[in-house]
Amino acid sequence: VQQTRDAGSLAQKVFATDERPIILYDGICNLCNGGVNFMLDWDSPNEERGNFRFAALQSDVGNALLERSGRRADDVSSIILATKDGNTYSKSDAILRIGQGLGRGTVLNPAAPIVATLASVMVPGFLRDGVYDLIADNRYNLLGKSDQCRLQDDRFDERFVGELVLRNQVVVD
C-alpha cells in the first residue's frame, strides 16, 4: 500500500473530534519533557480532560502541524501551540498563551492566567523571545536529551496525539 502524508488532511483529522489546542514539543529534549510533565500536573488535574493535548514535533502530527503553519516539517527550534482554526503560536507567544489556559482547579488559578496575560502585554516580544531563544538554543546542554521521544503513559493517553498516516486517503491511528 502506498503511503502518502498530506499535512492539511492530517491537521484536519487531528482536530476533527477534539478541538483542544495541541502543544508541539521537542520529544527528545529533557527540558521539554519536563514541561510536558508540569502541564500534566497543572492543566486542570481535577478534570477528566485538560485544556491541552500534546504531540512531539518529531511525530507525523507534529510534522503536519508544522507544515500547516508554514514551517519546515523538521523544525524543532520552538515549542508550538496549534489551534483548530489554523493559528499557530511559537516561542514566548506559545508559552504565554499556554499560561493563560493553565491552572484551572489548582492553586495556580487565577495567578498563572493573570501573570501570562500581563507578561504578554507588558514585556515586548523581542525581549521575551530573546530569553526564549537563549534557553532553547542551550536546552540540550542544560538538561540533556533522550535517545527517543517520550514514552506514553496510560493515565494520559487521551492527552497525547498519536501517529497518523494516510493510506490511500484513509487515516488510521
CSV table of C-alpha atoms in Angstrom, one decimal:
chain,number,residue,atom,x,y,z
A,1,VAL,CA,0.0,0.0,0.0
A,2,GLN,CA,1.4,3.4,-1.0
A,3,GLN,CA,1.7,5.8,2.0
A,4,THR,CA,1.3,9.5,1.5
A,5,ARG,CA,1.3,12.2,4.0
A,6,ASP,CA,-0.8,15.3,3.4
A,7,ALA,CA,-0.3,18.0,6.1
A,8,GLY,CA,-3.7,19.5,5.6
A,9,SER,CA,-5.5,16.2,5.9
A,10,LEU,CA,-3.6,15.2,9.0
A,11,ALA,CA,-4.1,18.5,10.6
A,12,GLN,CA,-7.8,18.4,9.8
A,13,LYS,CA,-8.1,14.8,11.1
A,14,VAL,CA,-6.4,15.6,14.4
A,15,PHE,CA,-9.0,18.4,15.2
A,16,ALA,CA,-12.0,16.5,13.8
A,17,THR,CA,-13.3,15.1,17.1
A,18,ASP,CA,-11.3,17.2,19.6
A,19,GLU,CA,-10.9,20.9,19.4
A,20,ARG,CA,-8.4,21.3,22.2
A,21,PRO,CA,-5.2,23.0,21.1
A,22,ILE,CA,-2.1,20.9,20.7
A,23,ILE,CA,1.3,21.7,22.2
A,24,LEU,CA,4.1,20.6,20.0
A,25,TYR,CA,7.3,19.9,21.9
A,26,ASP,CA,10.8,18.5,21.2
A,27,GLY,CA,10.3,14.9,22.1
A,28,ILE,CA,13.9,14.1,22.8
A,29,CYS,CA,14.6,17.2,24.9
A,30,ASN,CA,14.6,16.5,28.7
A,31,LEU,CA,13.7,20.2,29.5
A,32,CYS,CA,10.8,20.0,27.1
A,33,ASN,CA,9.6,16.7,28.5
A,34,GLY,CA,9.8,18.3,32.0
A,35,GLY,CA,7.5,21.0,30.7
A,36,VAL,CA,5.0,18.4,29.5
A,37,ASN,CA,5.1,16.7,32.9
A,38,PHE,CA,4.4,20.1,34.5
A,39,MET,CA,1.5,20.6,32.2
A,40,LEU,CA,0.1,17.2,33.0
A,41,ASP,CA,0.2,18.1,36.7
A,42,TRP,CA,-1.2,21.6,36.4
A,43,ASP,CA,-3.5,21.6,33.5
A,44,SER,CA,-6.9,21.0,35.1
A,45,PRO,CA,-5.8,17.9,37.0
A,46,ASN,CA,-9.2,17.5,38.8
A,47,GLU,CA,-11.0,17.2,35.5
A,48,GLU,CA,-11.1,14.2,33.2
A,49,ARG,CA,-9.6,16.2,30.3
A,50,GLY,CA,-7.2,19.1,30.4
A,51,ASN,CA,-7.2,22.2,28.2
A,52,PHE,CA,-4.4,21.0,26.0
A,53,ARG,CA,-3.2,17.9,24.1
A,54,PHE,CA,0.4,17.1,23.2
A,55,ALA,CA,2.4,15.8,20.2
A,56,ALA,CA,6.2,15.6,19.7
A,57,LEU,CA,7.5,17.9,17.0
A,58,GLN,CA,9.1,14.7,15.5
A,59,SER,CA,5.8,12.9,15.1
A,60,ASP,CA,3.6,12.7,12.0
A,61,VAL,CA,1.1,15.0,13.7
A,62,GLY,CA,3.9,17.4,14.7
A,63,ASN,CA,5.3,17.5,11.2
A,64,ALA,CA,1.8,18.1,9.7
A,65,LEU,CA,1.0,20.9,12.0
A,66,LEU,CA,4.4,22.5,11.4
A,67,GLU,CA,3.8,22.3,7.7
A,68,ARG,CA,0.3,23.7,8.1
A,69,SER,CA,1.9,26.7,9.8
A,70,GLY,CA,4.4,27.3,7.0
A,71,ARG,CA,7.3,25.8,8.9
A,72,ARG,CA,9.6,23.0,7.7
A,73,ALA,CA,8.4,19.6,9.0
A,74,ASP,CA,11.8,19.0,10.7
A,75,ASP,CA,11.9,22.4,12.5
A,76,VAL,CA,12.4,21.6,16.2
A,77,SER,CA,13.6,25.1,17.2
A,78,SER,CA,10.5,26.1,19.1
A,79,ILE,CA,7.5,25.0,21.1
A,80,ILE,CA,4.4,25.4,19.0
A,81,LEU,CA,0.8,25.9,20.1
A,82,ALA,CA,-1.5,24.8,17.3
A,83,THR,CA,-5.2,25.5,17.3
A,84,LYS,CA,-8.1,24.1,15.3
A,85,ASP,CA,-8.7,27.4,13.4
A,86,GLY,CA,-5.3,27.1,11.9
A,87,ASN,CA,-3.5,29.6,14.1
A,88,THR,CA,-0.1,28.6,15.5
A,89,TYR,CA,2.0,30.4,18.1
A,90,SER,CA,5.6,29.9,18.8
A,91,LYS,CA,8.3,30.8,21.3
A,92,SER,CA,7.2,33.1,24.1
A,93,ASP,CA,3.8,33.7,22.5
A,94,ALA,CA,3.1,30.0,22.7
A,95,ILE,CA,4.3,29.8,26.3
A,96,LEU,CA,2.2,32.8,27.4
A,97,ARG,CA,-1.0,31.5,25.6
A,98,ILE,CA,-0.5,28.2,27.3
A,99,GLY,CA,-0.1,30.0,30.6
A,100,GLN,CA,-3.4,31.8,30.1
A,101,GLY,CA,-5.1,28.4,29.9
A,102,LEU,CA,-3.2,26.8,32.8
A,103,GLY,CA,-4.2,26.1,36.4
A,104,ARG,CA,-7.9,25.7,36.4
A,105,GLY,CA,-8.8,23.8,39.6
A,106,THR,CA,-5.3,24.3,41.2
A,107,VAL,CA,-3.5,26.8,43.3
A,108,LEU,CA,-2.2,28.3,40.1
A,109,ASN,CA,-5.6,29.7,39.2
A,110,PRO,CA,-6.1,32.6,38.7
A,111,ALA,CA,-2.4,33.6,39.1
A,112,ALA,CA,-1.0,31.8,36.1
A,113,PRO,CA,-3.5,33.2,33.6
A,114,ILE,CA,-3.1,36.7,35.0
A,115,VAL,CA,0.7,36.6,35.0
A,116,ALA,CA,0.7,35.2,31.5
A,117,THR,CA,-1.6,37.9,30.2
A,118,LEU,CA,0.3,40.7,32.0
A,119,ALA,CA,3.6,39.4,30.6
A,120,SER,CA,2.2,39.3,27.1
A,121,VAL,CA,1.1,42.9,27.3
A,122,MET,CA,3.9,44.4,29.4
A,123,VAL,CA,7.1,42.7,28.1
A,124,PRO,CA,8.0,43.4,24.5
A,125,GLY,CA,8.0,40.3,22.2
A,126,PHE,CA,11.7,40.8,21.2
A,127,LEU,CA,12.7,40.6,24.9
A,128,ARG,CA,10.5,37.6,25.6
A,129,ASP,CA,11.7,35.8,22.5
A,130,GLY,CA,15.3,36.7,23.3
A,131,VAL,CA,15.1,34.9,26.6
A,132,TYR,CA,13.2,32.0,25.0
A,133,ASP,CA,15.9,31.7,22.3
A,134,LEU,CA,18.7,31.7,24.9
A,135,ILE,CA,17.1,28.8,26.7
A,136,ALA,CA,16.0,26.9,23.6
A,137,ASP,CA,19.4,27.2,22.0
A,138,ASN,CA,21.0,25.7,25.1
A,139,ARG,CA,18.3,23.2,26.2
A,140,TYR,CA,20.3,20.1,25.4
A,141,ASN,CA,23.3,21.5,27.4
A,142,LEU,CA,21.0,22.4,30.3
A,143,LEU,CA,19.2,19.1,30.9
A,144,GLY,CA,20.4,16.8,28.1
A,145,LYS,CA,18.4,14.8,25.7
A,146,SER,CA,16.9,11.3,25.4
A,147,ASP,CA,17.6,8.9,22.6
A,148,GLN,CA,13.9,8.5,22.0
A,149,CYS,CA,10.7,10.5,22.3
A,150,ARG,CA,8.7,10.5,25.5
A,151,LEU,CA,7.0,7.2,26.2
A,152,GLN,CA,3.3,7.5,26.6
A,153,ASP,CA,1.7,6.9,30.0
A,154,ASP,CA,-1.7,5.1,30.0
A,155,ARG,CA,-3.1,7.6,32.5
A,156,PHE,CA,-2.7,10.4,29.9
A,157,ASP,CA,-3.4,8.5,26.6
A,158,GLU,CA,-6.2,10.8,25.6
A,159,ARG,CA,-3.9,13.8,26.1
A,160,PHE,CA,-1.3,12.7,23.5
A,161,VAL,CA,-1.9,12.7,19.8
A,162,GLY,CA,-0.5,9.5,18.3
A,163,GLU,CA,0.9,8.9,14.9
A,164,LEU,CA,-1.5,9.3,12.0
A,165,VAL,CA,-0.6,8.1,8.5
A,166,LEU,CA,-2.7,8.5,5.4
A,167,ARG,CA,-3.0,5.3,3.4
A,168,ASN,CA,-5.0,5.7,0.2
A,169,GLN,CA,-6.7,8.7,1.8
A,170,VAL,CA,-8.0,6.7,4.8
A,171,VAL,CA,-6.5,7.9,8.1
A,172,VAL,CA,-5.6,5.1,10.6
A,173,ASP,CA,-4.5,5.5,14.1
